[in-house]
Tab-separated table of C-alpha atoms in Angstrom:
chain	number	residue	atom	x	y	z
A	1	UNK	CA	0.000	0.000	0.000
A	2	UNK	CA	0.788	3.211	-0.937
A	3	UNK	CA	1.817	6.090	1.590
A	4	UNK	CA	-0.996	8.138	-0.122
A	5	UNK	CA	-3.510	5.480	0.347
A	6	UNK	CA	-2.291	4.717	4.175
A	7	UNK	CA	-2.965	8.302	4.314
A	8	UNK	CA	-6.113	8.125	2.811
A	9	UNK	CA	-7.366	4.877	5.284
A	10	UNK	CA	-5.810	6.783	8.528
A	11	UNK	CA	-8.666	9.790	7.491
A	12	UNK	CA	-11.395	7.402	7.318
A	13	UNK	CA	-13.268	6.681	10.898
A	14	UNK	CA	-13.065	3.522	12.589
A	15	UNK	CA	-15.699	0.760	11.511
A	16	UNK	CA	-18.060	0.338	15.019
A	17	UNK	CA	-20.625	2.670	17.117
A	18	UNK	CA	-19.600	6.116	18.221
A	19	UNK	CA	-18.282	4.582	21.660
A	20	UNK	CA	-16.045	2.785	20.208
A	21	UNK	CA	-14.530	4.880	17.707
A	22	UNK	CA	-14.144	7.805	20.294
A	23	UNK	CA	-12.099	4.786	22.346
A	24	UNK	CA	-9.697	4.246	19.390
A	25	UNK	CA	-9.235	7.695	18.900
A	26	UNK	CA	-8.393	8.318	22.407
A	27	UNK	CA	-5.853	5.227	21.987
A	28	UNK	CA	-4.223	6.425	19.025
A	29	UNK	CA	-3.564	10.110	20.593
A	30	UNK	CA	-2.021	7.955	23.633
A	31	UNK	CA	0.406	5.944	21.356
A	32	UNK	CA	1.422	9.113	19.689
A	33	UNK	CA	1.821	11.277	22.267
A	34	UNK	CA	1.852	9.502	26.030
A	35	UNK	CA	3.643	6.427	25.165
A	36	UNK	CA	5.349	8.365	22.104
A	37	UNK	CA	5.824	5.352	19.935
A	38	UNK	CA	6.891	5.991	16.388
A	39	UNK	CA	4.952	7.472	13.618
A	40	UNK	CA	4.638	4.143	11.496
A	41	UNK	CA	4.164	1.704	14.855
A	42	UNK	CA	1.555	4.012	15.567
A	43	UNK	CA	-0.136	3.681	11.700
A	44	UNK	CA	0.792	0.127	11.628
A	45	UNK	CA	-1.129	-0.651	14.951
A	46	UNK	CA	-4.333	1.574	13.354
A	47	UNK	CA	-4.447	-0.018	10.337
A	48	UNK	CA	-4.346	-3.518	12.091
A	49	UNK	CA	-6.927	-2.523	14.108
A	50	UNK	CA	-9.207	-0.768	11.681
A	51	UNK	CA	-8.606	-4.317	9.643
A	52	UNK	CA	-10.182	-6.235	12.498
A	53	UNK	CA	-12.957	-4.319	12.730
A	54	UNK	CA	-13.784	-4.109	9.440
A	55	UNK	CA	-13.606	-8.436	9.882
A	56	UNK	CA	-15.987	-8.180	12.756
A	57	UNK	CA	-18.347	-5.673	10.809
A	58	UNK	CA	-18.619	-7.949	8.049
A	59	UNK	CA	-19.250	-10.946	9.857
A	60	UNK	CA	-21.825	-9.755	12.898
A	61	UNK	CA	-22.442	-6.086	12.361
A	62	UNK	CA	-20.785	-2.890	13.509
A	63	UNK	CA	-18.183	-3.331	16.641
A	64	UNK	CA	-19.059	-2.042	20.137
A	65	UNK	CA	-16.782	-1.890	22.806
A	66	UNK	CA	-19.478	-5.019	24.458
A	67	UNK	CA	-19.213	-7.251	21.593
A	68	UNK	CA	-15.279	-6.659	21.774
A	69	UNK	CA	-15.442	-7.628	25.740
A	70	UNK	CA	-17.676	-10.688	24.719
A	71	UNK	CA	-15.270	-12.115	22.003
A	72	UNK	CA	-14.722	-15.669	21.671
A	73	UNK	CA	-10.997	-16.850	20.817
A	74	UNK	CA	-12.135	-18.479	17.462
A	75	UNK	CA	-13.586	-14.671	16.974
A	76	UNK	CA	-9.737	-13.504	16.649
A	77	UNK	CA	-8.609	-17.430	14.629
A	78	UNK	CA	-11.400	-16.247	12.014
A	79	UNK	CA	-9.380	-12.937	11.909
A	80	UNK	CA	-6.068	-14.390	11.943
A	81	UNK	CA	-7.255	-17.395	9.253
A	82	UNK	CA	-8.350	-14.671	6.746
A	83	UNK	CA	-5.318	-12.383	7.256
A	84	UNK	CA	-3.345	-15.821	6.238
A	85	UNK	CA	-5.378	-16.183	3.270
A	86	UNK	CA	-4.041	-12.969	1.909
A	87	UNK	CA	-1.095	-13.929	2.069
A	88	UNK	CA	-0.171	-11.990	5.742
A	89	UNK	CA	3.353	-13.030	7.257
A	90	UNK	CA	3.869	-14.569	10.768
A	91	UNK	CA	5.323	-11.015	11.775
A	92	UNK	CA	2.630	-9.182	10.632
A	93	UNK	CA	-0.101	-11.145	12.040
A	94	UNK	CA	2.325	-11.087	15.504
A	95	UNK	CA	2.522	-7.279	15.311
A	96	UNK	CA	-1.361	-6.962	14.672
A	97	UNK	CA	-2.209	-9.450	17.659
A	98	UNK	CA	0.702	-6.766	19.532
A	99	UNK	CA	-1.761	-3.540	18.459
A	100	UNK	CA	-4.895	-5.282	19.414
A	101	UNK	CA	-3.525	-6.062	22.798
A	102	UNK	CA	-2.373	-2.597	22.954
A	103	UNK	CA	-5.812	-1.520	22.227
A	104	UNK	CA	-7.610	-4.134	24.744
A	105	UNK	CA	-5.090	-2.700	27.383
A	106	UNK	CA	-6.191	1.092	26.802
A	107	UNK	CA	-10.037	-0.152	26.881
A	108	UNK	CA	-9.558	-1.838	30.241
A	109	UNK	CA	-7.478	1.236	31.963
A	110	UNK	CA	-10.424	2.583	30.595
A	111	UNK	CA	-12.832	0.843	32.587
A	112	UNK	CA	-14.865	-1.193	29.957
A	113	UNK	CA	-13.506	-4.569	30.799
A	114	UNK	CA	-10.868	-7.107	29.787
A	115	UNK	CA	-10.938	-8.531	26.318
A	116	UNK	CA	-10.589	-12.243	27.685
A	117	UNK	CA	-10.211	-13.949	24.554
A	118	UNK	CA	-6.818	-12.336	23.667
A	119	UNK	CA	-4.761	-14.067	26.155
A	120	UNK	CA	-5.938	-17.400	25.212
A	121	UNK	CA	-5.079	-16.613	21.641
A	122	UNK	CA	-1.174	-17.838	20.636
A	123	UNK	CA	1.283	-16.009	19.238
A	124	UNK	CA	1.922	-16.920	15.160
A	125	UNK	CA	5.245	-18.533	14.790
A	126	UNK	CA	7.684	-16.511	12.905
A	127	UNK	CA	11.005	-17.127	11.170
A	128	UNK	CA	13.337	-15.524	12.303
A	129	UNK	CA	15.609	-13.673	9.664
A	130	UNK	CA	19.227	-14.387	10.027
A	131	UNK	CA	21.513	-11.807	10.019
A	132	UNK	CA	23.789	-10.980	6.550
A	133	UNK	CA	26.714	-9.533	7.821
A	134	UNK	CA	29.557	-8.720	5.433
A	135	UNK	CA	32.798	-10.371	4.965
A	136	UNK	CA	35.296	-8.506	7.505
A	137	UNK	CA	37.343	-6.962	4.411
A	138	UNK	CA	34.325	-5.762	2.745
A	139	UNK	CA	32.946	-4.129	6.170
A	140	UNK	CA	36.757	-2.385	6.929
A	141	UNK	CA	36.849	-0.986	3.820
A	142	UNK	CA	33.332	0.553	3.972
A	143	UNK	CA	34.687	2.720	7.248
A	144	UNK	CA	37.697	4.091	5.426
A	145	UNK	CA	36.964	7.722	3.612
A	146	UNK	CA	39.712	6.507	0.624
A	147	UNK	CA	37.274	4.385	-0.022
A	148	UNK	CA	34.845	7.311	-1.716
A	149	UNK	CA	37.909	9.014	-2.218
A	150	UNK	CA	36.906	9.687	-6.170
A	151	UNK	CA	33.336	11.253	-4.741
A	152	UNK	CA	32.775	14.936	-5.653
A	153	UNK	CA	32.253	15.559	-1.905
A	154	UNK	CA	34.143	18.491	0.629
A	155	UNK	CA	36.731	16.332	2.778
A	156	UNK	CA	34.867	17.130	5.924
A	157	UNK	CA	31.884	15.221	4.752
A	158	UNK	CA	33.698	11.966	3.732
A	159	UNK	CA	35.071	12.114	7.350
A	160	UNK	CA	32.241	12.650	8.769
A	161	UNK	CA	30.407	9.622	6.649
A	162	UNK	CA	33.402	7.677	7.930
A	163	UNK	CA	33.337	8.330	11.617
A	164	UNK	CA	29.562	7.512	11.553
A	165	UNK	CA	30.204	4.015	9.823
A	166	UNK	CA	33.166	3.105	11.966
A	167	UNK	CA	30.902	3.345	15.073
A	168	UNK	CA	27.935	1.261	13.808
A	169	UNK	CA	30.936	-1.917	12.604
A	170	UNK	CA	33.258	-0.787	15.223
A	171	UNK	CA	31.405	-0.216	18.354
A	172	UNK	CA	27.734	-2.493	16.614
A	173	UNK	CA	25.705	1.009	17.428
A	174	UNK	CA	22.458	1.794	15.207
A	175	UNK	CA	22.206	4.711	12.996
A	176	UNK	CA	20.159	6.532	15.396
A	177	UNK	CA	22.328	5.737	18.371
A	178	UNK	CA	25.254	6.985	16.512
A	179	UNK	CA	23.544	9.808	15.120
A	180	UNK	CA	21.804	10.711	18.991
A	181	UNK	CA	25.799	11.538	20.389
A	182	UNK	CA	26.149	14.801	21.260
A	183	UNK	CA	29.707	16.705	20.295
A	184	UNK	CA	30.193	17.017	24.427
A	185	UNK	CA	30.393	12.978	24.343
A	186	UNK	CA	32.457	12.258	21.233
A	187	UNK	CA	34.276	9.159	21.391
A	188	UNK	CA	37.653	10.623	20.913
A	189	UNK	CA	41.209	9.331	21.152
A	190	UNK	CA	42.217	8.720	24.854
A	191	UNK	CA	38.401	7.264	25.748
A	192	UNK	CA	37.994	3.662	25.407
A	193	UNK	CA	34.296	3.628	25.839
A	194	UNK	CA	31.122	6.112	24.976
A	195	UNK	CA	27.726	5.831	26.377
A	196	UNK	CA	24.803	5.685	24.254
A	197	UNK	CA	20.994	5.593	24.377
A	198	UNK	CA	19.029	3.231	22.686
A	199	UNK	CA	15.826	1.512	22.318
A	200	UNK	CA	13.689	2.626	24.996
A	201	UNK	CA	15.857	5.379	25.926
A	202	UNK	CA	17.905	2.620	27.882
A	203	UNK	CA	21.842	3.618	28.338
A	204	UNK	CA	25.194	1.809	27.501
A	205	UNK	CA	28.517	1.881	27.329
A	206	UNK	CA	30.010	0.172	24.366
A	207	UNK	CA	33.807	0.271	23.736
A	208	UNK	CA	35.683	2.757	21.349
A	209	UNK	CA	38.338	1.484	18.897
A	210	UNK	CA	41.125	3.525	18.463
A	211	UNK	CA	40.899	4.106	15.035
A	212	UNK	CA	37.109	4.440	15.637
A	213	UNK	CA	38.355	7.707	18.018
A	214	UNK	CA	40.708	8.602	15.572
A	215	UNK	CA	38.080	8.855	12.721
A	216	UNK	CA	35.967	10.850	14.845
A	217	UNK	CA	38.784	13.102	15.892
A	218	UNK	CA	39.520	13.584	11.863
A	219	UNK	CA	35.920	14.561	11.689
A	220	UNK	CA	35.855	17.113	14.099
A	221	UNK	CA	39.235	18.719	12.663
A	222	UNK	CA	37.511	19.146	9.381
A	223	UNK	CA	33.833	20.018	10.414
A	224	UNK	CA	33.505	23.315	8.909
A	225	UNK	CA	30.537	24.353	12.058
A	226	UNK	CA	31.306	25.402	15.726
A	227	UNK	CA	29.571	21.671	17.194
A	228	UNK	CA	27.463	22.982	20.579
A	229	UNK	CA	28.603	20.675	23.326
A	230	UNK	CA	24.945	19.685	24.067
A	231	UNK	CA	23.885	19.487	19.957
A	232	UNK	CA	24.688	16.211	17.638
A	233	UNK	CA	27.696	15.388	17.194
A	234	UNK	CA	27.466	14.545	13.373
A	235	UNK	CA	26.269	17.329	11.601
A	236	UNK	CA	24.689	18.092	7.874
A	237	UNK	CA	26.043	20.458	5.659
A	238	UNK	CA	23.906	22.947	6.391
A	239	UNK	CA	24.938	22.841	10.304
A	240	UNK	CA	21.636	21.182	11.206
A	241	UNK	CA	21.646	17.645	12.809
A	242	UNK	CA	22.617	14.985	10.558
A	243	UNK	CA	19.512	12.548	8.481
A	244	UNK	CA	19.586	8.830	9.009
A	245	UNK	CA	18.771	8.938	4.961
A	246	UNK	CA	22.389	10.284	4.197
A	247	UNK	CA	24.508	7.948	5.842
A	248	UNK	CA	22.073	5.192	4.122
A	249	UNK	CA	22.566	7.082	0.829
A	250	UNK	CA	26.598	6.778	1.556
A	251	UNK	CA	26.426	3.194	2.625
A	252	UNK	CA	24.377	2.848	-0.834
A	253	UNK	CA	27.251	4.594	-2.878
A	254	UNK	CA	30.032	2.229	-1.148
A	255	UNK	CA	28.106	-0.619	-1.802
A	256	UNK	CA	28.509	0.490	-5.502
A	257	UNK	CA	31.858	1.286	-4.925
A	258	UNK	CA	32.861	-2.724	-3.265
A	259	UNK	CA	30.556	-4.350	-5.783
A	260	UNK	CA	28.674	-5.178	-2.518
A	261	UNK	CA	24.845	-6.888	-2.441
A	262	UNK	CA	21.834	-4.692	-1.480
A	263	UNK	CA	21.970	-6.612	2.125
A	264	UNK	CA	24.836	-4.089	2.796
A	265	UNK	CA	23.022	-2.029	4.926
A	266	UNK	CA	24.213	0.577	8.094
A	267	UNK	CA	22.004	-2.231	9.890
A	268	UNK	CA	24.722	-5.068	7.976
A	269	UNK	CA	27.544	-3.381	9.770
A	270	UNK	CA	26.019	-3.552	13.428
A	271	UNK	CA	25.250	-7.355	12.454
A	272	UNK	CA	28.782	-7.637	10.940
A	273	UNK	CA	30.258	-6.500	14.326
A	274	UNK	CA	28.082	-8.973	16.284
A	275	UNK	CA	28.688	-11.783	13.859
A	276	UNK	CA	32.418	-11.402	14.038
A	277	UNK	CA	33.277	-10.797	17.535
A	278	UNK	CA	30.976	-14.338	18.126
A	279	UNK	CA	33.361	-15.681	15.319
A	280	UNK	CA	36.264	-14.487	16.854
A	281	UNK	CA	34.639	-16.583	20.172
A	282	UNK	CA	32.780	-13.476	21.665
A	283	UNK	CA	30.931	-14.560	24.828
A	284	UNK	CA	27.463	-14.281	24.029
A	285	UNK	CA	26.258	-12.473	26.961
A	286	UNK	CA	28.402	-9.688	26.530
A	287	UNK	CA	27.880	-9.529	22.603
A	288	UNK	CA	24.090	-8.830	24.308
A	289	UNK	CA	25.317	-6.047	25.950
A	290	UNK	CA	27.316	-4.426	23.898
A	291	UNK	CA	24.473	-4.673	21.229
A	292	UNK	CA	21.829	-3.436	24.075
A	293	UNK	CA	19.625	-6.241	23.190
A	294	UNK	CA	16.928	-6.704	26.079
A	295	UNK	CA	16.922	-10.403	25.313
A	296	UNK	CA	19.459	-13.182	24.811
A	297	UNK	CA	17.230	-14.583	22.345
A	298	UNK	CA	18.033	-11.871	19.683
A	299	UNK	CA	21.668	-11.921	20.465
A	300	UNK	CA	21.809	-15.810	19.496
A	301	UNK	CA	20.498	-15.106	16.211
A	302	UNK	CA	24.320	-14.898	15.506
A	303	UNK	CA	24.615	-18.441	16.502
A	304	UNK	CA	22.893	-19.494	13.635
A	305	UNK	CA	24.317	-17.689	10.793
A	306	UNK	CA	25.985	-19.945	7.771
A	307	UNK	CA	29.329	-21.708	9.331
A	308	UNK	CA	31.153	-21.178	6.478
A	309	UNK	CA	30.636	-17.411	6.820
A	310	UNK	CA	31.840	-17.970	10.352
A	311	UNK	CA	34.851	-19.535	9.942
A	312	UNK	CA	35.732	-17.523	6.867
A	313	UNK	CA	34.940	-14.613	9.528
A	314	UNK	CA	37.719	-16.415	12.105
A	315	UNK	CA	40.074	-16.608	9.519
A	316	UNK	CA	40.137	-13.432	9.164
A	317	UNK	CA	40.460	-10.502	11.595
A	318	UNK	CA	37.948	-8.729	13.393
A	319	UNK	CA	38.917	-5.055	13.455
A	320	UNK	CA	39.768	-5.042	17.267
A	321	UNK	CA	43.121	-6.983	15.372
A	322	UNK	CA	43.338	-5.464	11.957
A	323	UNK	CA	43.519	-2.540	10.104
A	324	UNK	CA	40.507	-0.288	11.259
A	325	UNK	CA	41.472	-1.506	15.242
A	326	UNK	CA	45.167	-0.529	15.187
A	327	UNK	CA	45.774	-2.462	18.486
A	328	UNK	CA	45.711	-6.068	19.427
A	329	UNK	CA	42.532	-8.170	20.856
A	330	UNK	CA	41.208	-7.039	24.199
């Protein structure tokens, strides 16, 4: 679906009596703006519940907040049967059973009741997708600004690209972790570790690489713009606060530039740096924490991934001993 026609469904009212549409209104203000979830969690949850109402309204009427108190688990196995039939992944029935709860949860703080039948309802079973990290030559190269070297771009702004990808393969941060430092925390030479916030605004530290520092160091003596202690670190060239799209778009013109698949994502490199730390036998537990994974489960993911990438991986060098670490294995 379009984003015009999401659009376009998000403007229509919800399917049901005027109780219950004034309840899923009030819900979707609270995901927006007391829970402050993200724009498209908070569409994707509407749409999935707007679907399910429009099921229920075809098959007994319009919804009221009674008849969704008085539903029968089969009720929600009808929903989940037809949303197969279309052809509906395991994770996207799992996140639309996630938005319904999230829904039955608001109605009940609301005082209508409990929607029994959604806790006797299982989860879908998903597969989980392994990760596709990059070979450990491939993913060095990508950090180094020679790399783009033949780019029409001002110096400063390869550096800057640089820095930003040597922290998500270096020290496995997301874009928006990397991208959420402020210029008084820079990871600079002469600090071995930076604190950063991730999901759920929870706080780590993750090591710093020297050559990590250094390329944030070479950053900062080319950024053209005074960097406010408390503002981003990694700045656009305009001086405002630096878009996740550009350092996608840059990871998009190295992947031209290695010949590298479209898997070669800024995610790729924080998967690379999990992937070959456990190849380099990384204890699991603290791959978890230096990824700030809330469960182990994700982290073993990596456990999984082809063993010939592995032990191509372990023959190899993970940059903590090669060329982007510049100093020998912790």
């Amino acid at each position: 679906m379009s984003r015009s026609a999401r659009q376009l469904d998000a403007d229509l009212p919800f399917p049901g009596d005027a109780a219950l549409r004034a309840a899923a209104e009030g819900w979707r203000r609270a995901l927006a703006q007391e829970r402050r979830m993200a724009a498209n969690t908070v569409e994707a949850y509407e749409r999935d519940l707007r679907q399910f109402l429009t099921h229920l309204d075809a098959r007994s009427g319009p919804p009221t907040i009674q008849k969704l108190i008085a539903l029968k688990p089969r009720d929600l196995r009808a929903f989940m049967a037809a949303r197969r039939a279309d052809d509906i992944s395991g994770r996207s029935l799992m996140r639309a059973l996630a938005g319904l709860r999230s829904f039955a949860r608001h109605l009940e703080r609301e005082g209508h009741g409990s929607v029994a039948a959604l806790g006797a309802v299982r989860q879908p079973k998903v597969e989980r997708r392994l990760p596709r990290p990059l070979p450990v030559q491939a993913a060095v190269a990508m950090t180094l600004p020679e790399t783009r070297a033949d780019e029409s771009r001002e110096p400063w702004v390869l550096a800057r690209d640089a820095a930003v990808i040597a922290l998500l393969y270096g020290s496995g941060l997301r874009i928006s972790e990397a991208l959420g430092l402020t210029a008084r925390d820079a990871p600079v030479p002469g600090l071995d570790e930076v604190r950063v916030t991730g999901k759920g605004g929870k706080v780590r530290a993750v090591p710093v690489l020297p050559a990590v520092a250094q390329a944030v160091a070479d950053y900062l003596a080319l950024c053209p713009y005074p960097l406010d202690p408390d503002g981003p670190l990694f700045v656009g060239v305009k001086g405002g606060p630096l878009s996740p799209r550009i350092v996608q778009y840059a990871v998009a013109g190295l992947r031209g530039a290695l010949g590298l698949p479209e898997s070669a994502t800024p995610h790729a490199l924080r998967h690379s740096f999990a992937t070959h730390l456990l190849a380099r036998q990384g204890e699991l537990r603290a791959i978890q924490e230096l990824l700030g994974h809330a469960s182990l489960s994700t982290t073993q993911l990596y456990t999984k991934v082809d063993a010939a990438r592995l032990m191509s991986a372990f023959e190899a060098a993970h940059p903590r001993a090669g060329k982007l670490a510049g100093a020998t294995n912790p």
